[in-house]
PDB file of C-alpha atoms in Angstrom:
ATOM      1  CA  MET A   1     -13.812  28.393  -0.621  1.00  0.00           C
ATOM      2  CA  MET A   2     -14.868  27.703   2.973  1.00  0.00           C
ATOM      3  CA  LEU A   3     -13.267  28.874   5.344  1.00  0.00           C
ATOM      4  CA  ASN A   4     -11.794  27.425   8.735  1.00  0.00           C
ATOM      5  CA  SER A   5     -14.506  29.039  11.007  1.00  0.00           C
ATOM      6  CA  THR A   6     -17.284  27.199   9.106  1.00  0.00           C
ATOM      7  CA  SER A   7     -20.393  25.094  11.523  1.00  0.00           C
ATOM      8  CA  SER A   8     -19.584  22.112  12.639  1.00  0.00           C
ATOM      9  CA  THR A   9     -22.664  20.804  11.057  1.00  0.00           C
ATOM     10  CA  SER A  10     -21.208  21.130   7.531  1.00  0.00           C
ATOM     11  CA  SER A  11     -21.125  18.003   5.832  1.00  0.00           C
ATOM     12  CA  TYR A  12     -17.926  18.042   3.365  1.00  0.00           C
ATOM     13  CA  PHE A  13     -14.439  19.298   4.187  1.00  0.00           C
ATOM     14  CA  VAL A  14     -12.072  21.557   1.649  1.00  0.00           C
ATOM     15  CA  LEU A  15      -8.436  19.516   0.776  1.00  0.00           C
ATOM     16  CA  GLU A  16      -6.993  22.617   0.143  1.00  0.00           C
ATOM     17  CA  ALA A  17      -3.350  21.753  -0.689  1.00  0.00           C
ATOM     18  CA  TYR A  18      -4.163  21.353  -4.190  1.00  0.00           C
ATOM     19  CA  LEU A  19      -3.007  23.770  -6.843  1.00  0.00           C
ATOM     20  CA  HIS A  20      -4.782  25.676  -9.574  1.00  0.00           C
ATOM     21  CA  VAL A  21      -3.009  24.772 -12.415  1.00  0.00           C
ATOM     22  CA  GLY A  22      -5.571  25.603 -15.291  1.00  0.00           C
ATOM     23  CA  THR A  23      -5.413  23.481 -18.204  1.00  0.00           C
ATOM     24  CA  LEU A  24      -2.853  21.624 -17.149  1.00  0.00           C
ATOM     25  CA  ARG A  25      -4.853  19.552 -14.779  1.00  0.00           C
ATOM     26  CA  TYR A  26      -6.111  17.649 -17.579  1.00  0.00           C
ATOM     27  CA  LEU A  27      -2.277  16.477 -18.768  1.00  0.00           C
ATOM     28  CA  LEU A  28      -2.064  15.342 -14.427  1.00  0.00           C
ATOM     29  CA  PHE A  29      -5.503  13.614 -14.921  1.00  0.00           C
ATOM     30  CA  MET A  30      -4.449  11.721 -17.955  1.00  0.00           C
ATOM     31  CA  LEU A  31      -0.689  10.783 -16.186  1.00  0.00           C
ATOM     32  CA  THR A  32      -2.631   9.708 -13.280  1.00  0.00           C
ATOM     33  CA  ALA A  33      -5.462   8.020 -14.767  1.00  0.00           C
ATOM     34  CA  VAL A  34      -2.112   6.154 -16.697  1.00  0.00           C
ATOM     35  CA  ILE A  35      -0.976   5.695 -13.379  1.00  0.00           C
ATOM     36  CA  TYR A  36      -4.059   3.537 -12.063  1.00  0.00           C
ATOM     37  CA  MET A  37      -4.500   1.369 -14.575  1.00  0.00           C
ATOM     38  CA  PHE A  38      -0.548  -0.027 -14.364  1.00  0.00           C
ATOM     39  CA  ILE A  39      -1.713  -0.855 -11.067  1.00  0.00           C
ATOM     40  CA  LEU A  40      -4.777  -2.173 -12.173  1.00  0.00           C
ATOM     41  CA  ILE A  41      -3.121  -4.527 -14.263  1.00  0.00           C
ATOM     42  CA  SER A  42       0.175  -5.372 -13.083  1.00  0.00           C
ATOM     43  CA  ASN A  43      -0.855  -5.908  -9.728  1.00  0.00           C
ATOM     44  CA  THR A  44      -4.273  -7.861 -11.301  1.00  0.00           C
ATOM     45  CA  SER A  45      -2.640  -9.731 -13.766  1.00  0.00           C
ATOM     46  CA  LEU A  46       0.154 -10.997 -11.053  1.00  0.00           C
ATOM     47  CA  ILE A  47      -2.645 -12.257  -8.435  1.00  0.00           C
ATOM     48  CA  VAL A  48      -4.372 -13.764 -11.865  1.00  0.00           C
ATOM     49  CA  VAL A  49      -0.514 -15.864 -12.590  1.00  0.00           C
ATOM     50  CA  ILE A  50      -0.810 -17.555  -9.148  1.00  0.00           C
ATOM     51  CA  CYS A  51      -3.863 -18.323  -9.182  1.00  0.00           C
ATOM     52  CA  MET A  52      -3.933 -19.958 -11.763  1.00  0.00           C
ATOM     53  CA  ASN A  53      -0.110 -21.206 -12.332  1.00  0.00           C
ATOM     54  CA  ARG A  54       0.115 -25.112  -9.183  1.00  0.00           C
ATOM     55  CA  SER A  55       3.732 -24.411  -8.674  1.00  0.00           C
ATOM     56  CA  LEU A  56       3.448 -21.363  -6.789  1.00  0.00           C
ATOM     57  CA  HIS A  57       0.809 -22.430  -4.873  1.00  0.00           C
ATOM     58  CA  GLU A  58       3.777 -21.734  -1.900  1.00  0.00           C
ATOM     59  CA  PRO A  59       2.933 -19.949   0.995  1.00  0.00           C
ATOM     60  CA  MET A  60       5.574 -17.019   0.534  1.00  0.00           C
ATOM     61  CA  TYR A  61       3.188 -16.766  -2.846  1.00  0.00           C
ATOM     62  CA  VAL A  62       0.363 -16.605  -0.613  1.00  0.00           C
ATOM     63  CA  PHE A  63       1.804 -13.780   0.774  1.00  0.00           C
ATOM     64  CA  LEU A  64       2.388 -11.824  -2.046  1.00  0.00           C
ATOM     65  CA  CYS A  65      -1.036 -12.476  -3.522  1.00  0.00           C
ATOM     66  CA  SER A  66      -2.357 -10.605  -1.269  1.00  0.00           C
ATOM     67  CA  LEU A  67       0.129  -7.538  -0.794  1.00  0.00           C
ATOM     68  CA  PHE A  68      -1.070  -7.177  -4.720  1.00  0.00           C
ATOM     69  CA  VAL A  69      -4.877  -7.272  -3.401  1.00  0.00           C
ATOM     70  CA  ASN A  70      -3.543  -4.864  -1.051  1.00  0.00           C
ATOM     71  CA  GLU A  71      -1.798  -2.788  -3.907  1.00  0.00           C
ATOM     72  CA  LEU A  72      -5.497  -2.706  -5.592  1.00  0.00           C
ATOM     73  CA  TYR A  73      -7.326  -2.387  -2.394  1.00  0.00           C
ATOM     74  CA  GLY A  74      -5.163   1.058  -1.236  1.00  0.00           C
ATOM     75  CA  SER A  75      -5.278   2.611  -4.596  1.00  0.00           C
ATOM     76  CA  THR A  76      -8.845   1.932  -5.081  1.00  0.00           C
ATOM     77  CA  GLY A  77      -9.325   4.011  -1.731  1.00  0.00           C
ATOM     78  CA  LEU A  78      -6.888   6.808  -3.892  1.00  0.00           C
ATOM     79  CA  PHE A  79      -7.025   6.958  -7.614  1.00  0.00           C
ATOM     80  CA  PRO A  80     -10.861   7.446  -8.234  1.00  0.00           C
ATOM     81  CA  LEU A  81     -10.741  10.647  -5.903  1.00  0.00           C
ATOM     82  CA  LEU A  82      -7.600  12.236  -6.647  1.00  0.00           C
ATOM     83  CA  LEU A  83      -9.348  11.940 -10.498  1.00  0.00           C
ATOM     84  CA  LEU A  84     -12.118  13.880  -9.599  1.00  0.00           C
ATOM     85  CA  GLN A  85     -10.570  16.400  -7.201  1.00  0.00           C
ATOM     86  CA  ILE A  86      -8.117  16.778 -10.863  1.00  0.00           C
ATOM     87  CA  LEU A  87     -10.953  18.010 -12.733  1.00  0.00           C
ATOM     88  CA  SER A  88     -12.699  19.579 -10.173  1.00  0.00           C
ATOM     89  CA  ASP A  89     -12.594  23.042  -9.567  1.00  0.00           C
ATOM     90  CA  VAL A  90     -13.634  22.984  -5.921  1.00  0.00           C
ATOM     91  CA  HIS A  91     -12.302  20.316  -4.417  1.00  0.00           C
ATOM     92  CA  THR A  92     -14.630  18.781  -1.601  1.00  0.00           C
ATOM     93  CA  VAL A  93     -15.429  15.733  -0.678  1.00  0.00           C
ATOM     94  CA  SER A  94     -18.197  14.998   1.277  1.00  0.00           C
ATOM     95  CA  ARG A  95     -17.395  13.815   5.122  1.00  0.00           C
ATOM     96  CA  PRO A  96     -19.326   9.376   4.825  1.00  0.00           C
ATOM     97  CA  LEU A  97     -16.770   9.746   1.555  1.00  0.00           C
ATOM     98  CA  CYS A  98     -13.934  11.277   3.733  1.00  0.00           C
ATOM     99  CA  PHE A  99     -14.411   8.612   5.955  1.00  0.00           C
ATOM    100  CA  LEU A 100     -15.015   5.877   4.298  1.00  0.00           C
ATOM    101  CA  GLN A 101     -11.102   7.209   2.521  1.00  0.00           C
ATOM    102  CA  ILE A 102      -9.283   7.450   5.404  1.00  0.00           C
ATOM    103  CA  PHE A 103     -10.794   4.043   6.575  1.00  0.00           C
ATOM    104  CA  CYS A 104      -9.356   2.635   3.572  1.00  0.00           C
ATOM    105  CA  LEU A 105      -5.637   4.548   3.665  1.00  0.00           C
ATOM    106  CA  TYR A 106      -5.657   3.702   6.895  1.00  0.00           C
ATOM    107  CA  THR A 107      -6.042   0.104   6.442  1.00  0.00           C
ATOM    108  CA  TYR A 108      -3.762  -0.740   3.605  1.00  0.00           C
ATOM    109  CA  ALA A 109      -0.737   0.915   5.717  1.00  0.00           C
ATOM    110  CA  ASN A 110      -1.967  -1.576   8.230  1.00  0.00           C
ATOM    111  CA  VAL A 111      -1.969  -3.912   6.399  1.00  0.00           C
ATOM    112  CA  GLU A 112       0.870  -3.445   4.257  1.00  0.00           C
ATOM    113  CA  PHE A 113       3.552  -3.617   7.543  1.00  0.00           C
ATOM    114  CA  CYS A 114       1.750  -6.691   8.677  1.00  0.00           C
ATOM    115  CA  ASN A 115       2.077  -8.287   5.046  1.00  0.00           C
ATOM    116  CA  LEU A 116       5.791  -7.520   4.474  1.00  0.00           C
ATOM    117  CA  ALA A 117       6.311  -8.312   8.686  1.00  0.00           C
ATOM    118  CA  VAL A 118       5.261 -11.947   7.813  1.00  0.00           C
ATOM    119  CA  MET A 119       6.473 -12.824   4.194  1.00  0.00           C
ATOM    120  CA  SER A 120       9.757 -11.262   6.357  1.00  0.00           C
ATOM    121  CA  TYR A 121       9.693 -14.029   8.771  1.00  0.00           C
ATOM    122  CA  ASP A 122       8.033 -16.008   5.847  1.00  0.00           C
ATOM    123  CA  ARG A 123      11.603 -16.154   4.614  1.00  0.00           C
ATOM    124  CA  TYR A 124      13.475 -16.073   7.887  1.00  0.00           C
ATOM    125  CA  LEU A 125      12.356 -19.462   8.657  1.00  0.00           C
ATOM    126  CA  ALA A 126      13.159 -20.670   4.241  1.00  0.00           C
ATOM    127  CA  ILE A 127      16.624 -19.077   5.010  1.00  0.00           C
ATOM    128  CA  CYS A 128      17.726 -20.329   7.905  1.00  0.00           C
ATOM    129  CA  CYS A 129      15.866 -23.662   8.947  1.00  0.00           C
ATOM    130  CA  PRO A 130      15.483 -24.652   5.167  1.00  0.00           C
ATOM    131  CA  LEU A 131      15.151 -28.134   6.578  1.00  0.00           C
ATOM    132  CA  GLN A 132      11.675 -27.243   8.895  1.00  0.00           C
ATOM    133  CA  TYR A 133      10.146 -24.922   6.387  1.00  0.00           C
ATOM    134  CA  ASN A 134       8.138 -27.322   5.105  1.00  0.00           C
ATOM    135  CA  THR A 135       5.825 -28.392   8.469  1.00  0.00           C
ATOM    136  CA  ARG A 136       6.430 -24.580  10.230  1.00  0.00           C
ATOM    137  CA  MET A 137       5.174 -21.811   6.814  1.00  0.00           C
ATOM    138  CA  THR A 138       2.498 -24.368   5.187  1.00  0.00           C
ATOM    139  CA  VAL A 139      -0.071 -22.568   2.626  1.00  0.00           C
ATOM    140  CA  ASN A 140      -2.853 -22.642   5.234  1.00  0.00           C
ATOM    141  CA  LYS A 141      -0.770 -21.170   8.185  1.00  0.00           C
ATOM    142  CA  ALA A 142       0.345 -18.427   5.009  1.00  0.00           C
ATOM    143  CA  VAL A 143      -3.678 -17.637   5.053  1.00  0.00           C
ATOM    144  CA  THR A 144      -4.370 -18.103   8.134  1.00  0.00           C
ATOM    145  CA  PHE A 145      -2.209 -15.337   8.528  1.00  0.00           C
ATOM    146  CA  ILE A 146      -3.533 -12.907   5.875  1.00  0.00           C
ATOM    147  CA  ILE A 147      -7.133 -13.598   7.168  1.00  0.00           C
ATOM    148  CA  VAL A 148      -5.465 -12.812  10.620  1.00  0.00           C
ATOM    149  CA  LEU A 149      -4.131  -9.736   9.810  1.00  0.00           C
ATOM    150  CA  TRP A 150      -6.691  -7.986   8.020  1.00  0.00           C
ATOM    151  CA  VAL A 151      -9.302  -8.323  10.734  1.00  0.00           C
ATOM    152  CA  TYR A 152      -6.831  -7.128  12.771  1.00  0.00           C
ATOM    153  CA  SER A 153      -5.960  -4.040  10.559  1.00  0.00           C
ATOM    154  CA  SER A 154      -9.508  -3.351   9.610  1.00  0.00           C
ATOM    155  CA  VAL A 155     -10.679  -3.282  13.930  1.00  0.00           C
ATOM    156  CA  LYS A 156      -8.197  -0.723  14.366  1.00  0.00           C
ATOM    157  CA  CYS A 157      -9.476   1.404  12.114  1.00  0.00           C
ATOM    158  CA  LEU A 158     -12.759   1.001  13.143  1.00  0.00           C
ATOM    159  CA  VAL A 159     -11.692   1.650  16.565  1.00  0.00           C
ATOM    160  CA  THR A 160      -9.755   5.011  15.463  1.00  0.00           C
ATOM    161  CA  LEU A 161     -12.648   5.410  13.137  1.00  0.00           C
ATOM    162  CA  SER A 162     -15.214   5.437  15.985  1.00  0.00           C
ATOM    163  CA  LEU A 163     -13.191   7.577  18.174  1.00  0.00           C
ATOM    164  CA  ASN A 164     -13.022  10.467  15.274  1.00  0.00           C
ATOM    165  CA  ILE A 165     -16.220  10.858  13.626  1.00  0.00           C
ATOM    166  CA  ARG A 166     -18.447  11.430  17.030  1.00  0.00           C
ATOM    167  CA  LEU A 167     -15.734  15.141  17.399  1.00  0.00           C
ATOM    168  CA  PRO A 168     -18.026  18.464  16.420  1.00  0.00           C
ATOM    169  CA  LEU A 169     -15.800  20.261  14.169  1.00  0.00           C
ATOM    170  CA  CYS A 170     -15.310  24.367  14.062  1.00  0.00           C
ATOM    171  CA  GLY A 171     -13.394  24.038  10.613  1.00  0.00           C
ATOM    172  CA  ASN A 172     -13.311  21.816   7.826  1.00  0.00           C
ATOM    173  CA  VAL A 173     -10.649  22.575   5.254  1.00  0.00           C
ATOM    174  CA  LEU A 174      -7.588  20.005   6.078  1.00  0.00           C
ATOM    175  CA  ASP A 175      -4.074  21.102   3.701  1.00  0.00           C
ATOM    176  CA  SER A 176      -3.896  17.711   2.294  1.00  0.00           C
ATOM    177  CA  LEU A 177      -5.050  15.937  -1.034  1.00  0.00           C
ATOM    178  CA  TYR A 178      -6.609  13.500  -0.085  1.00  0.00           C
ATOM    179  CA  CYS A 179      -8.679  13.152   3.334  1.00  0.00           C
ATOM    180  CA  ASN A 180      -6.151  12.999   6.640  1.00  0.00           C
ATOM    181  CA  ASN A 181      -7.123  11.598  10.067  1.00  0.00           C
ATOM    182  CA  TYR A 182      -4.812  13.196  11.977  1.00  0.00           C
ATOM    183  CA  LEU A 183      -6.070  16.613  10.029  1.00  0.00           C
ATOM    184  CA  ILE A 184     -10.064  16.147  11.389  1.00  0.00           C
ATOM    185  CA  VAL A 185      -8.697  15.813  15.424  1.00  0.00           C
ATOM    186  CA  LYS A 186      -7.213  18.942  15.290  1.00  0.00           C
ATOM    187  CA  LEU A 187     -10.578  20.580  13.909  1.00  0.00           C
ATOM    188  CA  ALA A 188     -12.217  19.803  16.727  1.00  0.00           C
ATOM    189  CA  CYS A 189     -13.583  21.745  18.859  1.00  0.00           C
ATOM    190  CA  SER A 190     -13.799  19.151  22.127  1.00  0.00           C
ATOM    191  CA  ASP A 191     -11.852  17.363  24.581  1.00  0.00           C
ATOM    192  CA  THR A 192      -9.248  15.387  22.002  1.00  0.00           C
ATOM    193  CA  THR A 193      -6.865  13.952  24.505  1.00  0.00           C
ATOM    194  CA  VAL A 194      -9.164  10.213  23.969  1.00  0.00           C
ATOM    195  CA  ASN A 195      -7.966  10.282  20.281  1.00  0.00           C
ATOM    196  CA  ASN A 196      -4.207  11.907  20.817  1.00  0.00           C
ATOM    197  CA  ILE A 197      -3.850   9.162  22.983  1.00  0.00           C
ATOM    198  CA  TYR A 198      -4.716   6.379  21.126  1.00  0.00           C
ATOM    199  CA  GLY A 199      -3.853   7.792  17.903  1.00  0.00           C
ATOM    200  CA  LEU A 200      -0.295   8.099  19.586  1.00  0.00           C
ATOM    201  CA  PHE A 201      -0.979   4.368  20.976  1.00  0.00           C
ATOM    202  CA  GLY A 202      -1.594   3.055  17.513  1.00  0.00           C
ATOM    203  CA  VAL A 203       1.038   4.811  15.941  1.00  0.00           C
ATOM    204  CA  LEU A 204       2.644   2.035  18.577  1.00  0.00           C
ATOM    205  CA  ILE A 205       1.325  -0.361  17.419  1.00  0.00           C
ATOM    206  CA  THR A 206       1.783  -0.060  14.051  1.00  0.00           C
ATOM    207  CA  VAL A 207       5.221   0.435  13.909  1.00  0.00           C
ATOM    208  CA  LEU A 208       6.082  -1.922  16.483  1.00  0.00           C
ATOM    209  CA  VAL A 209       3.955  -5.112  15.549  1.00  0.00           C
ATOM    210  CA  PRO A 210       5.501  -5.470  12.897  1.00  0.00           C
ATOM    211  CA  LEU A 211       8.977  -3.748  13.783  1.00  0.00           C
ATOM    212  CA  LEU A 212       9.788  -6.786  16.308  1.00  0.00           C
ATOM    213  CA  PRO A 213       9.591  -9.800  13.763  1.00  0.00           C
ATOM    214  CA  ILE A 214      10.929  -7.677  11.035  1.00  0.00           C
ATOM    215  CA  LEU A 215      14.211  -7.418  13.164  1.00  0.00           C
ATOM    216  CA  PHE A 216      14.272 -10.204  14.382  1.00  0.00           C
ATOM    217  CA  SER A 217      13.623 -12.477  11.145  1.00  0.00           C
ATOM    218  CA  TYR A 218      16.241  -9.915   9.677  1.00  0.00           C
ATOM    219  CA  THR A 219      19.102 -10.370  12.415  1.00  0.00           C
ATOM    220  CA  LYS A 220      19.246 -14.106  11.947  1.00  0.00           C
ATOM    221  CA  ILE A 221      19.757 -13.947   8.706  1.00  0.00           C
ATOM    222  CA  LEU A 222      22.925 -11.806   8.601  1.00  0.00           C
ATOM    223  CA  GLN A 223      23.847 -14.494  10.777  1.00  0.00           C
ATOM    224  CA  VAL A 224      23.431 -16.736   8.473  1.00  0.00           C
ATOM    225  CA  CYS A 225      25.015 -15.104   5.768  1.00  0.00           C
ATOM    226  CA  PHE A 226      28.447 -14.123   7.756  1.00  0.00           C
ATOM    227  CA  SER A 227      28.429 -17.221   8.657  1.00  0.00           C
ATOM    228  CA  GLY A 228      27.068 -19.052   5.430  1.00  0.00           C
ATOM    229  CA  SER A 229      28.368 -20.232   2.318  1.00  0.00           C
ATOM    230  CA  LYS A 230      28.690 -17.881  -0.741  1.00  0.00           C
ATOM    231  CA  GLN A 231      25.408 -20.410  -1.515  1.00  0.00           C
ATOM    232  CA  THR A 232      23.003 -19.656   0.918  1.00  0.00           C
ATOM    233  CA  ARG A 233      24.330 -15.793   0.997  1.00  0.00           C
ATOM    234  CA  GLN A 234      22.979 -15.311  -2.026  1.00  0.00           C
ATOM    235  CA  LYS A 235      20.513 -17.075  -1.822  1.00  0.00           C
ATOM    236  CA  ALA A 236      19.561 -14.147   0.929  1.00  0.00           C
ATOM    237  CA  VAL A 237      20.583 -11.502  -1.180  1.00  0.00           C
ATOM    238  CA  SER A 238      18.023 -13.008  -4.306  1.00  0.00           C
ATOM    239  CA  THR A 239      14.538 -13.682  -1.865  1.00  0.00           C
ATOM    240  CA  CYS A 240      15.097 -10.950   1.129  1.00  0.00           C
ATOM    241  CA  THR A 241      16.132  -7.692  -1.535  1.00  0.00           C
ATOM    242  CA  PRO A 242      12.876  -7.237  -3.201  1.00  0.00           C
ATOM    243  CA  HIS A 243      10.863  -7.466   0.339  1.00  0.00           C
ATOM    244  CA  LEU A 244      13.748  -5.245   1.544  1.00  0.00           C
ATOM    245  CA  VAL A 245      13.660  -2.184  -1.235  1.00  0.00           C
ATOM    246  CA  SER A 246       9.729  -2.360  -0.756  1.00  0.00           C
ATOM    247  CA  LEU A 247       9.435  -2.088   3.107  1.00  0.00           C
ATOM    248  CA  LEU A 248      12.267   0.447   3.302  1.00  0.00           C
ATOM    249  CA  ASN A 249       9.949   2.853   0.682  1.00  0.00           C
ATOM    250  CA  PHE A 250       7.169   2.135   2.488  1.00  0.00           C
ATOM    251  CA  SER A 251       8.143   2.941   5.841  1.00  0.00           C
ATOM    252  CA  PHE A 252       9.872   5.997   4.598  1.00  0.00           C
ATOM    253  CA  GLY A 253       6.542   7.308   2.900  1.00  0.00           C
ATOM    254  CA  CYS A 254       4.374   6.544   6.001  1.00  0.00           C
ATOM    255  CA  LEU A 255       7.795   8.840   7.883  1.00  0.00           C
ATOM    256  CA  PHE A 256       7.116  11.417   5.724  1.00  0.00           C
ATOM    257  CA  GLU A 257       3.674  11.123   5.860  1.00  0.00           C
ATOM    258  CA  ILE A 258       3.684  11.534   9.988  1.00  0.00           C
ATOM    259  CA  MET A 259       5.627  13.858   9.865  1.00  0.00           C
ATOM    260  CA  GLN A 260       3.595  15.495   7.376  1.00  0.00           C
ATOM    261  CA  SER A 261       0.870  16.278   9.231  1.00  0.00           C
ATOM    262  CA  ARG A 262       1.586  16.536  12.827  1.00  0.00           C
ATOM    263  CA  PHE A 263       4.289  19.317  12.870  1.00  0.00           C
ATOM    264  CA  ASP A 264       4.966  22.434  10.717  1.00  0.00           C
ATOM    265  CA  MET A 265       6.303  22.718   7.744  1.00  0.00           C
ATOM    266  CA  SER A 266       5.068  25.165   5.951  1.00  0.00           C
ATOM    267  CA  ASN A 267       9.025  25.745   5.773  1.00  0.00           C
ATOM    268  CA  LEU A 268       9.492  23.502   2.965  1.00  0.00           C
ATOM    269  CA  PRO A 269       7.679  24.500   0.353  1.00  0.00           C
ATOM    270  CA  LYS A 270       4.207  23.937  -0.699  1.00  0.00           C
ATOM    271  CA  VAL A 271       4.519  22.455  -4.483  1.00  0.00           C
ATOM    272  CA  LEU A 272       7.952  19.735  -2.766  1.00  0.00           C
ATOM    273  CA  ARG A 273       5.463  18.866  -0.406  1.00  0.00           C
ATOM    274  CA  LEU A 274       2.554  17.232  -2.567  1.00  0.00           C
ATOM    275  CA  ILE A 275       5.713  16.110  -5.227  1.00  0.00           C
ATOM    276  CA  LEU A 276       6.716  13.979  -1.657  1.00  0.00           C
ATOM    277  CA  SER A 277       3.547  13.344  -0.447  1.00  0.00           C
ATOM    278  CA  LEU A 278       2.245  11.835  -4.234  1.00  0.00           C
ATOM    279  CA  TYR A 279       5.596  10.432  -4.573  1.00  0.00           C
ATOM    280  CA  PHE A 280       5.609   8.248  -1.455  1.00  0.00           C
ATOM    281  CA  SER A 281       1.865   7.749  -1.271  1.00  0.00           C
ATOM    282  CA  VAL A 282       1.797   6.303  -5.189  1.00  0.00           C
ATOM    283  CA  LEU A 283       5.385   5.325  -5.380  1.00  0.00           C
ATOM    284  CA  GLN A 284       4.625   1.903  -2.961  1.00  0.00           C
ATOM    285  CA  PHE A 285       1.209   0.852  -5.397  1.00  0.00           C
ATOM    286  CA  LEU A 286       3.613   0.521  -8.924  1.00  0.00           C
ATOM    287  CA  LEU A 287       7.156  -0.811  -6.913  1.00  0.00           C
ATOM    288  CA  ASN A 288       6.164  -4.063  -5.199  1.00  0.00           C
ATOM    289  CA  PRO A 289       3.873  -5.698  -8.712  1.00  0.00           C
ATOM    290  CA  VAL A 290       7.175  -4.146 -11.141  1.00  0.00           C
ATOM    291  CA  MET A 291       9.896  -5.616  -8.422  1.00  0.00           C
ATOM    292  CA  PHE A 292       8.645  -8.722  -7.122  1.00  0.00           C
ATOM    293  CA  ARG A 293       8.346  -9.453 -11.053  1.00  0.00           C
ATOM    294  CA  MET A 294      11.110  -8.774 -11.941  1.00  0.00           C
ATOM    295  CA  GLN A 295      13.363 -10.022  -8.687  1.00  0.00           C
ATOM    296  CA  MET A 296      11.855 -13.680  -8.231  1.00  0.00           C
ATOM    297  CA  SER A 297      12.794 -16.154 -11.508  1.00  0.00           C
ATOM    298  CA  LYS A 298       9.486 -18.214 -10.643  1.00  0.00           C
ATOM    299  CA  LEU A 299       7.115 -15.612 -10.596  1.00  0.00           C
ATOM    300  CA  ARG A 300       8.284 -14.076 -13.602  1.00  0.00           C
ATOM    301  CA  ASN A 301       8.768 -17.109 -16.038  1.00  0.00           C
ATOM    302  CA  ALA A 302       5.506 -17.967 -14.892  1.00  0.00           C
ATOM    303  CA  CYS A 303       4.349 -14.760 -16.072  1.00  0.00           C
ATOM    304  CA  VAL A 304       5.496 -15.432 -19.099  1.00  0.00           C
ATOM    305  CA  GLU A 305       4.863 -18.133 -19.820  1.00  0.00           C
ATOM    306  CA  LEU A 306       0.878 -17.318 -19.004  1.00  0.00           C
ATOM    307  CA  PHE A 307       1.432 -14.439 -21.166  1.00  0.00           C
ATOM    308  CA  ASN A 308       2.291 -17.045 -24.174  1.00  0.00           C
ATOM    309  CA  VAL A 309      -0.927 -18.962 -23.884  1.00  0.00           C
ATOM    310  CA  ALA A 310      -3.040 -15.553 -24.802  1.00  0.00           C
ATOM    311  CA  VAL A 311      -1.036 -14.769 -27.438  1.00  0.00           C
ATOM    312  CA  MET A 312      -1.639 -18.445 -28.405  1.00  0.00           C
ATOM    313  CA  SER A 313      -5.467 -18.712 -27.723  1.00  0.00           C
ATOM    314  CA  TYR A 314      -6.127 -15.156 -29.299  1.00  0.00           C
ATOM    315  CA  ASP A 315      -3.978 -17.116 -32.470  1.00  0.00           C
ATOM    316  CA  ARG A 316      -6.298 -19.815 -32.074  1.00  0.00           C
ATOM    317  CA  TYR A 317      -8.512 -17.377 -32.316  1.00  0.00           C
ATOM    318  CA  LEU A 318      -8.161 -16.140 -35.513  1.00  0.00           C
ATOM    319  CA  ALA A 319      -7.278 -18.687 -37.147  1.00  0.00           C
ATOM    320  CA  VAL A 320     -10.984 -20.190 -36.345  1.00  0.00           C
ATOM    321  CA  CYS A 321     -13.007 -17.401 -36.793  1.00  0.00           C
ATOM    322  CA  CYS A 322     -11.723 -14.955 -38.463  1.00  0.00           C
ATOM    323  CA  PRO A 323      -9.680 -16.923 -41.263  1.00  0.00           C
ATOM    324  CA  LEU A 324     -10.084 -14.610 -43.886  1.00  0.00           C
ATOM    325  CA  HIS A 325      -8.269 -11.683 -41.649  1.00  0.00           C
ATOM    326  CA  CYS A 326      -5.168 -13.522 -40.557  1.00  0.00           C
TER     327      CYS A 326
END
């Protein structure tokens, strides 16, 4: 293990949060690999269903498609390196790869929050302005929203990285399971005032930009629910529940990660900190495809229909190509 006084020219970082678990690491590797495969298969299958089913070519499902793409993007930024580190005896990661992971994870977080904010505005229009919905929210507008939020998130994270890459570092030890932007800034030998100011500004922008449309949308939705009919309330609950669950889970996860990196949480047991960190990091990747598929009947029925078509196609393949084995 390298000491924290490593020269600033070090070309790698040491991830110090990993515990030595002996042969148990192979079981952890298998469990993590299974989770990653489930995330890939579930999100990819839902993207395919939305793209192939014309009845799902609506703004709400376009936003969902973007959300599922982001889950694939974020999980790919986390899991491959996590799997390598679980099997490795020396938990190091090269400097370029570390900054690449930071870019992927921070872009993912920004896109996720902005995507959920746009989805809340879409639900506001659908519930509070149903007669104007088709004119105020079209597929083309939904695609424009998605392009803007992906570009905005990427540019914001590129600015953060450009400020941090130039910093000379007096150490290379990160008390984390994966690369963390603020932990790298804390290793800097030079003045980090600009980085800290932009970091706080970035956190405020990351929170406030999505939070304002979310609060506005759900305030209006609640007003309609309290003054509307039972049918209106049922529609609001059925369409907003998965979105709210996803939003709350992601918000708590981000809050915990910010607190863990910026405040001293050494009073908590290290194992508990690792479990909570992984729980909040991994759960969002698993939650969205399961939650939205189970709660949204139109998407669920499309998945069942596509599965039935796939089974029938395989049955026809066996009957035509392998008649002796049927």
